PDB file of N, CA and C in Angstrom:
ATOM      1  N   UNK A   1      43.928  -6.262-154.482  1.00  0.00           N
ATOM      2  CA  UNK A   1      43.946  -5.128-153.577  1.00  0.00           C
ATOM      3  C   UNK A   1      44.775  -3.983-154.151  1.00  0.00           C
ATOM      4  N   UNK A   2      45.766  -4.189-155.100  1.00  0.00           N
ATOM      5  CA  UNK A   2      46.619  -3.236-155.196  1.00  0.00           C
ATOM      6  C   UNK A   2      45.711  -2.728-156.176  1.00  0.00           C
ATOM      7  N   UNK A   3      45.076  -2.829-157.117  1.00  0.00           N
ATOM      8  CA  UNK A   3      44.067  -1.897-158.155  1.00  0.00           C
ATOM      9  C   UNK A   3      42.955  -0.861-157.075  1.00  0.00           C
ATOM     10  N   UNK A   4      43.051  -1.448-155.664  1.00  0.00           N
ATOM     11  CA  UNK A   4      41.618  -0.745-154.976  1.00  0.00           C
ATOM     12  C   UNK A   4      42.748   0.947-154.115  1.00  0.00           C
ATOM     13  N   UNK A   5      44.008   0.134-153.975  1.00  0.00           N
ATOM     14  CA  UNK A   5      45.173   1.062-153.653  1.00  0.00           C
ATOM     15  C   UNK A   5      45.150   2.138-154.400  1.00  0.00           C
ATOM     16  N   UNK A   6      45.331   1.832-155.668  1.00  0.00           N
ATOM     17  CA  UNK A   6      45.224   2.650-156.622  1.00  0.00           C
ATOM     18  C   UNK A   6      44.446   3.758-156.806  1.00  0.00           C
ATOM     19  N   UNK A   7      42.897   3.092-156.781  1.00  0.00           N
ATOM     20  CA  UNK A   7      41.704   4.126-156.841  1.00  0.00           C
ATOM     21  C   UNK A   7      42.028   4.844-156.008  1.00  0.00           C
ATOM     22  N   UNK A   8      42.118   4.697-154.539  1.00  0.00           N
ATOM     23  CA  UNK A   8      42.304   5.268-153.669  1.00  0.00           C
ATOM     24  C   UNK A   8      43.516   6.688-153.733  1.00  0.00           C
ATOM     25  N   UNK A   9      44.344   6.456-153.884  1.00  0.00           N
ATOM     26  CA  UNK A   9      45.749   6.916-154.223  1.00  0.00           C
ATOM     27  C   UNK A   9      45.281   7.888-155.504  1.00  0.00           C
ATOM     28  N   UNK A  10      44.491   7.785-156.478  1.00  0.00           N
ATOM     29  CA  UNK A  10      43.655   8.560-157.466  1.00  0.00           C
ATOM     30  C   UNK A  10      42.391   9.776-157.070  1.00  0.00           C
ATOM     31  N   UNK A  11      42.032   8.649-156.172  1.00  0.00           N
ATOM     32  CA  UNK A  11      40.588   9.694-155.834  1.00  0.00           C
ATOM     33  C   UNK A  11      41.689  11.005-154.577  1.00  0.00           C
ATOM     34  N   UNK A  12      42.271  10.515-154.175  1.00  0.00           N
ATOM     35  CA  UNK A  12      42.751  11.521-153.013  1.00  0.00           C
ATOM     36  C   UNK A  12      43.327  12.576-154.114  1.00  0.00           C
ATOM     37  N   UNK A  13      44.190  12.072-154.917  1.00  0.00           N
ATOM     38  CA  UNK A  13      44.650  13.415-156.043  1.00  0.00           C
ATOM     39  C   UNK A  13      44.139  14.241-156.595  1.00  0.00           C
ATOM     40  N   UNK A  14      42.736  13.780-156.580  1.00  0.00           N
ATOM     41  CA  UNK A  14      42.080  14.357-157.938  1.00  0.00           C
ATOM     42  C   UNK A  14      41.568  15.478-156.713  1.00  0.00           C
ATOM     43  N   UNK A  15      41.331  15.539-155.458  1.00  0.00           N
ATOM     44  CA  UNK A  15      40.670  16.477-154.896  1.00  0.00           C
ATOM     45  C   UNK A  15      41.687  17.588-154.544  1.00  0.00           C
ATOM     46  N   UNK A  16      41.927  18.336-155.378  1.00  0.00           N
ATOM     47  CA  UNK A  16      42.752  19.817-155.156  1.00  0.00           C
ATOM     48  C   UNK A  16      42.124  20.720-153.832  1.00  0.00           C
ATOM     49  N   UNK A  17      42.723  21.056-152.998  1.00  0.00           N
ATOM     50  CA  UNK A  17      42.524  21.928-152.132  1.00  0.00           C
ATOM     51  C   UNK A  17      42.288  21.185-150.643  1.00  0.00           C
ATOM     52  N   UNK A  18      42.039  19.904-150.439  1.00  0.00           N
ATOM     53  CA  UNK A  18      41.565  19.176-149.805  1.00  0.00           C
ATOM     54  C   UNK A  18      41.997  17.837-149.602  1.00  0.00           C
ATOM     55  N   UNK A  19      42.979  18.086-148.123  1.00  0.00           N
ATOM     56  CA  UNK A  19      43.716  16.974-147.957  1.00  0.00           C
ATOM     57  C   UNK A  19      43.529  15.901-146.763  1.00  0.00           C
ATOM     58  N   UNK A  20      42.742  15.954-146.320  1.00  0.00           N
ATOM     59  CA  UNK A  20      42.218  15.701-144.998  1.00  0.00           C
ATOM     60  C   UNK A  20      40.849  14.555-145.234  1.00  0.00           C
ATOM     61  N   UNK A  21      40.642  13.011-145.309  1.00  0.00           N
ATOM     62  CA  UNK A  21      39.004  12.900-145.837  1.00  0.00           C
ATOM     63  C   UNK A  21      38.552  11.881-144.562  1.00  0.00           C
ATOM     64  N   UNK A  22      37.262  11.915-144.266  1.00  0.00           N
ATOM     65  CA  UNK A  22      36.563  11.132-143.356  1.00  0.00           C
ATOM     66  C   UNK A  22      36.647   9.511-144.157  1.00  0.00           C
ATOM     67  N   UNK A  23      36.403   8.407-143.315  1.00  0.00           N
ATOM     68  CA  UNK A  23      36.287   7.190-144.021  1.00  0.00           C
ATOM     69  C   UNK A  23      35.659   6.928-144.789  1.00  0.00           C
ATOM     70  N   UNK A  24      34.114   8.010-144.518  1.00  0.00           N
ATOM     71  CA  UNK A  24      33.032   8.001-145.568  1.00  0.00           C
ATOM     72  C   UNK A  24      33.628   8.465-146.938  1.00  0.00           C
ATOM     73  N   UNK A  25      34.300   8.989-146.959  1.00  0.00           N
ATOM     74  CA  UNK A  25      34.531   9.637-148.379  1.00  0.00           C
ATOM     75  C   UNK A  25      34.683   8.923-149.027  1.00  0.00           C
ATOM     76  N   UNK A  26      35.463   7.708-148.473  1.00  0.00           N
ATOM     77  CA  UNK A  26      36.409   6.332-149.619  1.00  0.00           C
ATOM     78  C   UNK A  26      35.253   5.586-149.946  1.00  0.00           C
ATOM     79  N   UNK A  27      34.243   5.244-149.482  1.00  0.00           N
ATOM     80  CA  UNK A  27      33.368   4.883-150.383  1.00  0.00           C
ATOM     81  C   UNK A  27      32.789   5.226-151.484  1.00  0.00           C
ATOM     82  N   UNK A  28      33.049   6.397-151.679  1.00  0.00           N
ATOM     83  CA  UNK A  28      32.501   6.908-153.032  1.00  0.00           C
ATOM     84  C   UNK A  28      33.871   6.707-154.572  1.00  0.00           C
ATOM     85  N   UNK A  29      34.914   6.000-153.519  1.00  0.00           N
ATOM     86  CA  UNK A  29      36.260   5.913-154.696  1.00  0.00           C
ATOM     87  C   UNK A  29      36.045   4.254-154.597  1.00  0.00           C
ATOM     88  N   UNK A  30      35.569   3.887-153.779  1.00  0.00           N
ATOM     89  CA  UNK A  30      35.125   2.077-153.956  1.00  0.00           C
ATOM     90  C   UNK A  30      33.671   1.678-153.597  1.00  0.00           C
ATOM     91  N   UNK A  31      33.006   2.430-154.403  1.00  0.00           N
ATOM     92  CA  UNK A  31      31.374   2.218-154.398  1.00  0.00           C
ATOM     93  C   UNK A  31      31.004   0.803-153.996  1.00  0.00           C
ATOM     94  N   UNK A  32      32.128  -0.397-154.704  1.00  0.00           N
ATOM     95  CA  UNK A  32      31.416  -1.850-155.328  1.00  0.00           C
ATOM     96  C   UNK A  32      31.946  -2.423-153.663  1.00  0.00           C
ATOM     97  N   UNK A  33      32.465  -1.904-153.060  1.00  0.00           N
ATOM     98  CA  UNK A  33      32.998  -2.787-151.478  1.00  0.00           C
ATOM     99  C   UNK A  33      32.489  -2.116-150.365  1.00  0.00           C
ATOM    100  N   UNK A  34      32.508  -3.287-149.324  1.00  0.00           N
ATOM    101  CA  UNK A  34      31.852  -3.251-148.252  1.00  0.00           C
ATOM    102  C   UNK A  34      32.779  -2.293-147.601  1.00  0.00           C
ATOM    103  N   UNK A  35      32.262  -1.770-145.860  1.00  0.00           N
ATOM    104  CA  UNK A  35      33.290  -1.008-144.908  1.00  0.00           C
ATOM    105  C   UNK A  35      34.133  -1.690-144.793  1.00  0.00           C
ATOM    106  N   UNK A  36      34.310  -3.010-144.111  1.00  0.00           N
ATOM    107  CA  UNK A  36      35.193  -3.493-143.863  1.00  0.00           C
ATOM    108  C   UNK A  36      36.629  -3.673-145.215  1.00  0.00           C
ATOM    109  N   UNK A  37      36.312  -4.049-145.955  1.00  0.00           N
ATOM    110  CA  UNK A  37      36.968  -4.215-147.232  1.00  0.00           C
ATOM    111  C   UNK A  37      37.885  -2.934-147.523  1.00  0.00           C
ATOM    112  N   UNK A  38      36.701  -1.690-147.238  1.00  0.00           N
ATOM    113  CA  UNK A  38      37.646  -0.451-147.410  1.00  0.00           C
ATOM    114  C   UNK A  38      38.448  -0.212-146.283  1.00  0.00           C
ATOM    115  N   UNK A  39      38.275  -0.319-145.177  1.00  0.00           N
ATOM    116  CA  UNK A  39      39.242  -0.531-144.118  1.00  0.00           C
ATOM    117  C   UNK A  39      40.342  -0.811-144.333  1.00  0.00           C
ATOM    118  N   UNK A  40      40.099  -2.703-144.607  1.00  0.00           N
ATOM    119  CA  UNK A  40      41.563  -3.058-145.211  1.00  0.00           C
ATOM    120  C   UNK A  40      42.879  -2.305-146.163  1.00  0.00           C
ATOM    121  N   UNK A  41      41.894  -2.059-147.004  1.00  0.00           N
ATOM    122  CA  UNK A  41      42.824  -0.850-148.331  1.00  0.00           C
ATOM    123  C   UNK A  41      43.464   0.233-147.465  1.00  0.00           C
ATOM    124  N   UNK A  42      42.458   0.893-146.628  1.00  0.00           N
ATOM    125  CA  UNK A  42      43.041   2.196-145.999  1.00  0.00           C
ATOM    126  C   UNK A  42      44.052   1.792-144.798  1.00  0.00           C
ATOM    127  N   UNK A  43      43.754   0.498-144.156  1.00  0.00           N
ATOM    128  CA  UNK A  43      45.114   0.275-143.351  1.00  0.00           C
ATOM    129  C   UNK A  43      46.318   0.083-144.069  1.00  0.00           C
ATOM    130  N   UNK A  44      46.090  -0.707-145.032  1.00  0.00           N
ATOM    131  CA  UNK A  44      47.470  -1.372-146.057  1.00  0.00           C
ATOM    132  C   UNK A  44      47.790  -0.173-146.447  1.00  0.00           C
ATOM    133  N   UNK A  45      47.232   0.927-147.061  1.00  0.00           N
ATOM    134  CA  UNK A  45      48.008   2.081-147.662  1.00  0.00           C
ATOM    135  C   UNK A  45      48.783   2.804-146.806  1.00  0.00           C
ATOM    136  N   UNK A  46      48.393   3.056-145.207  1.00  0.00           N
ATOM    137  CA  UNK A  46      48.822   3.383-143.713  1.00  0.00           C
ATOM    138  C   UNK A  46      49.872   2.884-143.185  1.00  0.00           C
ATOM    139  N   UNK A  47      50.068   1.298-143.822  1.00  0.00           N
ATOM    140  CA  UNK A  47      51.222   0.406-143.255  1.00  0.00           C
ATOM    141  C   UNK A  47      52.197   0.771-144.369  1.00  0.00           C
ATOM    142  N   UNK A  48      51.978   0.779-145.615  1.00  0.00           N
ATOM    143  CA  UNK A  48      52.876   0.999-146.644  1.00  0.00           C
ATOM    144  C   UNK A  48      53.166   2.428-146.657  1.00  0.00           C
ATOM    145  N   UNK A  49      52.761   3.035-145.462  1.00  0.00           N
ATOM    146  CA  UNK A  49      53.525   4.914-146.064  1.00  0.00           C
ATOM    147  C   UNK A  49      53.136   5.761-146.279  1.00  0.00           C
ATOM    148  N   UNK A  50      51.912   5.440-147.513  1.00  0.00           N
ATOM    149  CA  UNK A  50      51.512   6.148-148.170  1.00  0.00           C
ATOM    150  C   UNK A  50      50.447   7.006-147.804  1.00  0.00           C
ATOM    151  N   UNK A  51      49.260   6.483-147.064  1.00  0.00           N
ATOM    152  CA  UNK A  51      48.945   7.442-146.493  1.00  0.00           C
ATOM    153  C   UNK A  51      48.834   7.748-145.035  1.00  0.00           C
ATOM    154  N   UNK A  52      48.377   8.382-144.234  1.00  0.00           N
ATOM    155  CA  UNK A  52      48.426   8.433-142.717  1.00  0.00           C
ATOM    156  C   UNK A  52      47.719   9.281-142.146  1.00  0.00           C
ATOM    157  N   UNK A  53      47.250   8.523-140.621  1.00  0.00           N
ATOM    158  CA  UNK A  53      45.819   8.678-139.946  1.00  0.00           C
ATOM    159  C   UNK A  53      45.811  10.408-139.390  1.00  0.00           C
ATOM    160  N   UNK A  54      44.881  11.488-139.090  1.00  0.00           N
ATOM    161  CA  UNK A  54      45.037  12.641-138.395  1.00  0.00           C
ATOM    162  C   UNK A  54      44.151  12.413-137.592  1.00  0.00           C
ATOM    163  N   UNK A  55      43.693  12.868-136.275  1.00  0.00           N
ATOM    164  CA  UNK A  55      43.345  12.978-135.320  1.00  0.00           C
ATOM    165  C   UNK A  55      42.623  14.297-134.928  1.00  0.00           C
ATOM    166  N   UNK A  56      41.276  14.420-134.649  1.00  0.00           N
ATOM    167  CA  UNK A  56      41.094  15.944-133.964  1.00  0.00           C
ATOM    168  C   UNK A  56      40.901  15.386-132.598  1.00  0.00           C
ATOM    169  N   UNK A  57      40.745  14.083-131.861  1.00  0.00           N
ATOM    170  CA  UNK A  57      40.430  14.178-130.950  1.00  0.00           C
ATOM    171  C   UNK A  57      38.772  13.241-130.756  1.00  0.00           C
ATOM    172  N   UNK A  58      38.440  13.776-131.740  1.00  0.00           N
ATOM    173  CA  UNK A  58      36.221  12.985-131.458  1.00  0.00           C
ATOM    174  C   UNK A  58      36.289  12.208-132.974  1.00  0.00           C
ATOM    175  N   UNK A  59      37.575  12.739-133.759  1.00  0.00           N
ATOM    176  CA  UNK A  59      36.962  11.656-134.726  1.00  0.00           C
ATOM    177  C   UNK A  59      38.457  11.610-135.693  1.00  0.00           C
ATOM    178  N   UNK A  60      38.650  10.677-136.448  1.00  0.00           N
ATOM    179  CA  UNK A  60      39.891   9.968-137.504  1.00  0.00           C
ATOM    180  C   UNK A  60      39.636  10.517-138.709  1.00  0.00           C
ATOM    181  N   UNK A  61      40.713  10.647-139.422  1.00  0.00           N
ATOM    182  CA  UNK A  61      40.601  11.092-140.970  1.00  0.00           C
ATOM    183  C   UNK A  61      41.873  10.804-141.253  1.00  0.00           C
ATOM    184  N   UNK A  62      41.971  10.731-142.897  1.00  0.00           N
ATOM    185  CA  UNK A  62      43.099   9.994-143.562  1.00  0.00           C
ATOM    186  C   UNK A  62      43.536  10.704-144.961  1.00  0.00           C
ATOM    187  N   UNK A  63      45.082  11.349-145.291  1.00  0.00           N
ATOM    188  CA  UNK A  63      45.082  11.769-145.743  1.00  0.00           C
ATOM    189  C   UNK A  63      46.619  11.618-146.279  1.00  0.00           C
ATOM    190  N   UNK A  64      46.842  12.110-147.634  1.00  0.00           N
ATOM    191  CA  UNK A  64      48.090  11.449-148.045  1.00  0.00           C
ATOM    192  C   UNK A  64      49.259  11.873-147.294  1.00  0.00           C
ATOM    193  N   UNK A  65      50.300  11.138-147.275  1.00  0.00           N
ATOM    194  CA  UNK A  65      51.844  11.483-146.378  1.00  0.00           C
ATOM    195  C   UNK A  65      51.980  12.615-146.922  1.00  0.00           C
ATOM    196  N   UNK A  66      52.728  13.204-146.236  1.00  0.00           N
ATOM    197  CA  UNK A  66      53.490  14.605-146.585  1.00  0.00           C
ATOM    198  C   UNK A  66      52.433  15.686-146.716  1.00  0.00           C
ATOM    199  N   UNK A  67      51.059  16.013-146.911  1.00  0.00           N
ATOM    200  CA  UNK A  67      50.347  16.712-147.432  1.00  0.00           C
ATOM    201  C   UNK A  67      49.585  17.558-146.622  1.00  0.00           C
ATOM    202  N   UNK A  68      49.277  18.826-146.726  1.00  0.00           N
ATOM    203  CA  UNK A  68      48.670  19.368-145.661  1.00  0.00           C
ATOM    204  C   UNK A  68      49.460  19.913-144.549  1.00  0.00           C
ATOM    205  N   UNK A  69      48.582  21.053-143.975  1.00  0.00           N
ATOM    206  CA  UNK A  69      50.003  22.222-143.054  1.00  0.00           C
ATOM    207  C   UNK A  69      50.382  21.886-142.154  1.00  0.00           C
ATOM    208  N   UNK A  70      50.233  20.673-141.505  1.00  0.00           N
ATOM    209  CA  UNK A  70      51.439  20.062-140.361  1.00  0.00           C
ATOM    210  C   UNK A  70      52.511  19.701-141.283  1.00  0.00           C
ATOM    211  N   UNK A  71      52.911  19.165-142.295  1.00  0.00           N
ATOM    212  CA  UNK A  71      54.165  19.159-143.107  1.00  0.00           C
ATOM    213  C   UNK A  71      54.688  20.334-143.643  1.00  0.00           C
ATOM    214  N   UNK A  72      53.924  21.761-143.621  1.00  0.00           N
ATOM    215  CA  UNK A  72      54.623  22.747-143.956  1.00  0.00           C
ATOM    216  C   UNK A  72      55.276  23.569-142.924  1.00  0.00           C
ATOM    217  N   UNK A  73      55.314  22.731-141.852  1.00  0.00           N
ATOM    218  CA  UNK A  73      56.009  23.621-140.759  1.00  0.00           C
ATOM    219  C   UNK A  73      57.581  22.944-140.344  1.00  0.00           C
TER     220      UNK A  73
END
């Protein structure tokens, strides 16, 4: 799991300008695993810190700690 952490933790970097991603997105950083599987990764990274859930209200998105303009205030 910690190599799928990784990707994850990679693919979010590599997207400059854009800090905010739907669940769908993480499939395209773990093509070879099921939803559920990516779930797991994205909770464990959630429990460990690293990243954390945003909310509009109708739908969830996940995006790294600290990042994005609710931390610049």
């Amino acid at each position: 799991m910690d190599e799928d952490k990784q990707k994850v933790i990679e693919f979010l970097e590599s997207k400059k300008g854009k800090t905010k991603f739907y669940f769908n997105d993480f499939a395209k950083a773990l093509p070879e695993k099921k939803p559920r599987e990516i779930k797991k990764v994205l909770t464990a990274l959630v429990n460990d810190g690293k990243l954390e859930f945003w909310s509009s209200g109708s739908t969830t998105m996940y995006g790294l700690t600290g990042a994005g303009k609710q931390e610049e205030g």
